Tab-separated table of C-alpha atoms in Angstrom:
chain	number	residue	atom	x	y	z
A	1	UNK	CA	31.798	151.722	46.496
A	2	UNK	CA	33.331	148.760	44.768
A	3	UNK	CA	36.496	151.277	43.818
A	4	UNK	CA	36.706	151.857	47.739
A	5	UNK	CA	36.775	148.485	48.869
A	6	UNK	CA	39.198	147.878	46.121
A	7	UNK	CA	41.846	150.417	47.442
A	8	UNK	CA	41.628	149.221	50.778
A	9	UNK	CA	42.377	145.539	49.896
A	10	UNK	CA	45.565	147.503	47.869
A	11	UNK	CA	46.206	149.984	51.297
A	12	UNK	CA	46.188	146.725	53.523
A	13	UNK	CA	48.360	144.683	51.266
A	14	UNK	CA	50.434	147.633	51.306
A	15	UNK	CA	50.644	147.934	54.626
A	16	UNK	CA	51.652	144.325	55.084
A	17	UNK	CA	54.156	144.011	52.288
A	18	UNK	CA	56.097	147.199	54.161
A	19	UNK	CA	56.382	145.491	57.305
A	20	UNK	CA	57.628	142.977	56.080
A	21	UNK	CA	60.026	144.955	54.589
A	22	UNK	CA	61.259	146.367	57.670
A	23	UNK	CA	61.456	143.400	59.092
A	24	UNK	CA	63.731	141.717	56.791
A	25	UNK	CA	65.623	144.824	56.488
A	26	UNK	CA	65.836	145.162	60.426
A	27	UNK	CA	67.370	141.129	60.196
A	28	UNK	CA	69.548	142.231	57.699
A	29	UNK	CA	71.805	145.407	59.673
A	30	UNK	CA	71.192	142.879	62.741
A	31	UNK	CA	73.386	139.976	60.757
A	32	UNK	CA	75.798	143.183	59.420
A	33	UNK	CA	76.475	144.263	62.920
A	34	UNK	CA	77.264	140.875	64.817
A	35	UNK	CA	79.084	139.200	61.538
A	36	UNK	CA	81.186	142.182	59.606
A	37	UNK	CA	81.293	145.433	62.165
A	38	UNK	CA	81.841	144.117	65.814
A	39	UNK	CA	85.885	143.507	65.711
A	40	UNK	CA	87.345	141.061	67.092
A	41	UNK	CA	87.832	142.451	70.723
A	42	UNK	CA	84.546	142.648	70.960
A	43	UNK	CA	84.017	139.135	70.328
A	44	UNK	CA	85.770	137.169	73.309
A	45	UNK	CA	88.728	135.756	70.722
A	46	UNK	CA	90.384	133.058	72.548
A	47	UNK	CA	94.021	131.205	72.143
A	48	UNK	CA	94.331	127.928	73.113
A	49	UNK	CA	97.672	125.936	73.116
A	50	UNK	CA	96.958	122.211	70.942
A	51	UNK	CA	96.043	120.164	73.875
A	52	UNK	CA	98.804	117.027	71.666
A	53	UNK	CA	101.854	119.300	72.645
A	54	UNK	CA	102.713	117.512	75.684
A	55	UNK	CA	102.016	114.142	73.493
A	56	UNK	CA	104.035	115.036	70.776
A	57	UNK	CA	107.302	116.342	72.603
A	58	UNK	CA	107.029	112.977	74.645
A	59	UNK	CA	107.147	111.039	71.547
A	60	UNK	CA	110.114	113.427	69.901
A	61	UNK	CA	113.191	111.474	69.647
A	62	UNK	CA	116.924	113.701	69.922
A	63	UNK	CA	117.051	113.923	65.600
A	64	UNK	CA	113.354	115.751	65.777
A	65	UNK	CA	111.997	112.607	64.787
A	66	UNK	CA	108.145	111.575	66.075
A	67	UNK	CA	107.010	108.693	66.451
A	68	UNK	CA	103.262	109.499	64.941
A	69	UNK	CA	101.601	105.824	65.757
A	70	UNK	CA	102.518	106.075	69.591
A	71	UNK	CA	101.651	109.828	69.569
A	72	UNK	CA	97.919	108.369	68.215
A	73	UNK	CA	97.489	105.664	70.332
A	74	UNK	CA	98.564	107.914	73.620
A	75	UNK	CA	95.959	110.848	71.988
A	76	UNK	CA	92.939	108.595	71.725
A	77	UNK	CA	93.528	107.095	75.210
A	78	UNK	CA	93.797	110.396	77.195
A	79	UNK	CA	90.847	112.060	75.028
A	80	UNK	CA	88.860	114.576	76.600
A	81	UNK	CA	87.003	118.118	76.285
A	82	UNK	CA	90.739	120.134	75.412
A	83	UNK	CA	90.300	118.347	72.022
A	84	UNK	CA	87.013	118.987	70.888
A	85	UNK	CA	87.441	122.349	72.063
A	86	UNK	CA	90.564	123.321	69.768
A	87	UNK	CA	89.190	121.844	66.961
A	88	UNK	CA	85.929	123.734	67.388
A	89	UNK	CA	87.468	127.108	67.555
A	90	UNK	CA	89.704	126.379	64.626
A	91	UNK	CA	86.570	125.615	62.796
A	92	UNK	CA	84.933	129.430	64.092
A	93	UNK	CA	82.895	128.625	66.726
A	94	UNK	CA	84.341	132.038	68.267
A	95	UNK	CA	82.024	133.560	65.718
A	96	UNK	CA	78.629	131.899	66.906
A	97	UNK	CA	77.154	134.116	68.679
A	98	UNK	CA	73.776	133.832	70.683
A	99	UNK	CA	70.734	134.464	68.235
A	100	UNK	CA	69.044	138.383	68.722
A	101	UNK	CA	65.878	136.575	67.825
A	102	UNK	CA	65.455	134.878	70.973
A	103	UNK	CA	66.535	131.089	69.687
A	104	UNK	CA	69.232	130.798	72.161
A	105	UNK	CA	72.945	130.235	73.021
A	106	UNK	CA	74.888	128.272	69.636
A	107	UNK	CA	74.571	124.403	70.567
A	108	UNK	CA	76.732	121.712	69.174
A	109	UNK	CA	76.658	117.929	69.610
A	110	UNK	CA	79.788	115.382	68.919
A	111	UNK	CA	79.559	111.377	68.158
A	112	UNK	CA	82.886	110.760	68.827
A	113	UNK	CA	83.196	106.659	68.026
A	114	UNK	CA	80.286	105.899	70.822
A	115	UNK	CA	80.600	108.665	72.674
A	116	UNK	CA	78.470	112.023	72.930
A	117	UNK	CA	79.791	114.899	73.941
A	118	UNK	CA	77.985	118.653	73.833
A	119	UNK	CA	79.641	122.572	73.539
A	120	UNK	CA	77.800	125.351	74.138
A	121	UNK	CA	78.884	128.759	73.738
A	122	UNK	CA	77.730	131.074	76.181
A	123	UNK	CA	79.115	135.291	75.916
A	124	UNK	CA	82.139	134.388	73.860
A	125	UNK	CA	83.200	131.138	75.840
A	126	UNK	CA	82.752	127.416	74.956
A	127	UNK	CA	81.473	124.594	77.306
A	128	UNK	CA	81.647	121.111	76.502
A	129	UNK	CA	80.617	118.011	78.203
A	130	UNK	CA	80.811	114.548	77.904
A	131	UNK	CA	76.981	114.039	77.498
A	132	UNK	CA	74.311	114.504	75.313
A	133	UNK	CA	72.351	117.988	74.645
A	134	UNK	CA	68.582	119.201	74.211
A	135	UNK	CA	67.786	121.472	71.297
A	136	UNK	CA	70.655	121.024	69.478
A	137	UNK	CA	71.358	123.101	66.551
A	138	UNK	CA	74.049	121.021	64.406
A	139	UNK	CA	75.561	117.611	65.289
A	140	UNK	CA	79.217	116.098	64.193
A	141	UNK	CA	79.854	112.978	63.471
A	142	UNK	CA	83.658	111.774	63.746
A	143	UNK	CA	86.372	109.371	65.016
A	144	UNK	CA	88.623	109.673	68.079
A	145	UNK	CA	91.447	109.024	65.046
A	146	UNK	CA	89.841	111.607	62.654
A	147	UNK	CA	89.965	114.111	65.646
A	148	UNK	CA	93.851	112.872	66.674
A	149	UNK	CA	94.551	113.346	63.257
A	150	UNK	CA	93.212	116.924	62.391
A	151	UNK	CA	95.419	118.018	65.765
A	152	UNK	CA	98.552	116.306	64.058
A	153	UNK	CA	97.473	118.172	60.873
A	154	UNK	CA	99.858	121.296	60.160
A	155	UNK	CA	96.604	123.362	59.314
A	156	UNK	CA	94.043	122.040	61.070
A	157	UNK	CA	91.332	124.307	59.189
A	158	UNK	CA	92.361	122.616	55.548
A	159	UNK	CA	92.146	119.301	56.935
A	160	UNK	CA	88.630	119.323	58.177
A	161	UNK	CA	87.608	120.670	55.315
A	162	UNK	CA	88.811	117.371	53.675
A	163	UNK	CA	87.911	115.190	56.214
A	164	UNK	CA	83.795	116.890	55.254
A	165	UNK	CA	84.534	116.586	51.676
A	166	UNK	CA	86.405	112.882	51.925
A	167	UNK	CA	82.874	111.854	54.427
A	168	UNK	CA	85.371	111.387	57.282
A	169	UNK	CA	83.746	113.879	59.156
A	170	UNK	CA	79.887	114.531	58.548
A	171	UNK	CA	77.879	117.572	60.161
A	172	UNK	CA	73.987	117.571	59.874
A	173	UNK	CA	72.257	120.399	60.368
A	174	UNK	CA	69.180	120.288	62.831
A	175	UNK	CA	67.941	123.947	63.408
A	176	UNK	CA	66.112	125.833	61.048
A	177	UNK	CA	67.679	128.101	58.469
A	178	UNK	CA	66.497	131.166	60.774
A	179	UNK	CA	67.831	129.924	63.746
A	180	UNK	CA	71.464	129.102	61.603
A	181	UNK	CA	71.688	132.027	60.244
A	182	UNK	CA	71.397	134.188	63.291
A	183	UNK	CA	73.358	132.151	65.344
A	184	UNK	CA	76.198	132.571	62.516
A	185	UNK	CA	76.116	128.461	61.866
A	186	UNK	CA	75.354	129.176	57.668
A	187	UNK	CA	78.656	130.849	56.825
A	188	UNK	CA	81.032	128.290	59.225
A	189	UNK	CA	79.229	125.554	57.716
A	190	UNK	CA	79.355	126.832	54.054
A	191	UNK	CA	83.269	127.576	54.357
A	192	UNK	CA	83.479	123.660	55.195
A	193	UNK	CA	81.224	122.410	52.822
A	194	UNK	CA	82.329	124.778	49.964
């Protein structure tokens, strides 16, 4: 008797441990297909022009020469959404993709000097707002300069990953590892961080 309800406490424990199994398993090929096999076709890649062009060739003398102060002070006046969103997809955002487990579309707020500003990227394509956001999963902290200043940069990629390093720039995390790591946020944010 005793030997019975011994190998059904073993049977149910079993039963559980292989479920979760699956489960993790099932995650796993899930994370595989959106992150390694879906090319990049499938993924809504977009090119945008740097939104400081127009700026820059403005500020371009006849010898090639810029004038990199006015070029700042003209950026940081006419900021908007066009910057936020080139440094974002030079950072991977492209790759965030909306979580299979039901947590929702990728969700990013900015603190630009005192402003907020939100992205959100919904099938492949980023929104962003001057406002604040609900529920969101990471938040960046930065300066109108900073952000000038990565656009200037000749690889824009290399500099914010200096600017996290140097604690010009600062992202904090706000979801929960889960919700990160289906989303796609864990391997952006560990190829800034290092």
């Amino acid at each position: 008797m005793v030997a019975k309800k011994i190998n059904k406490k073993k049977f149910s424990l079993l039963k559980i441990v292989l479920i979760i199994i699956v489960l993790v398993v099932i995650l796993i090929v899930i994370y595989f297909y959106f992150n390694f096999i879906k090319s990049d076709s499938d993924r809504n890649v977009r090119v945008i022009e740097n939104p400081l062009k127009k700026i820059v060739l403005e500020n371009t003398n006849e010898k090639g020469e810029i004038n990199k102060d006015k070029v700042v002070q003209e950026a940081i006046v006419d900021f908007n959404e066009e910057y936020i969103n080139y440094i974002l997809i030079a950072l991977g955002v492209s790759k965030l993709q909306t979580s299979p487990l039901g947590y929702g579309n990728p969700k990013i707020e900015l603190h630009i000097d005192e402003e907020a500003w939100s992205s959100e990227v919904i099938d492949g394509e980023l929104y962003t707002q001057k406002q604040f956001i609900d529920d969101e999963d990471a938040i960046i902290y930065m300066s109108k300069e900073e952000v000038v200043e990565a656009l200037l940069s000749s690889h824009l990629r290399n500099f914010m990953i200096n600017s996290v390093k140097g604690g010009d720039t600062k992202i904090e995390m706000i979801a929960d590892n889960t919700e990160l790591f289906t989303k796609g946020y864990l391997k952006m944010y560990q190829e800034l961080t290092g």
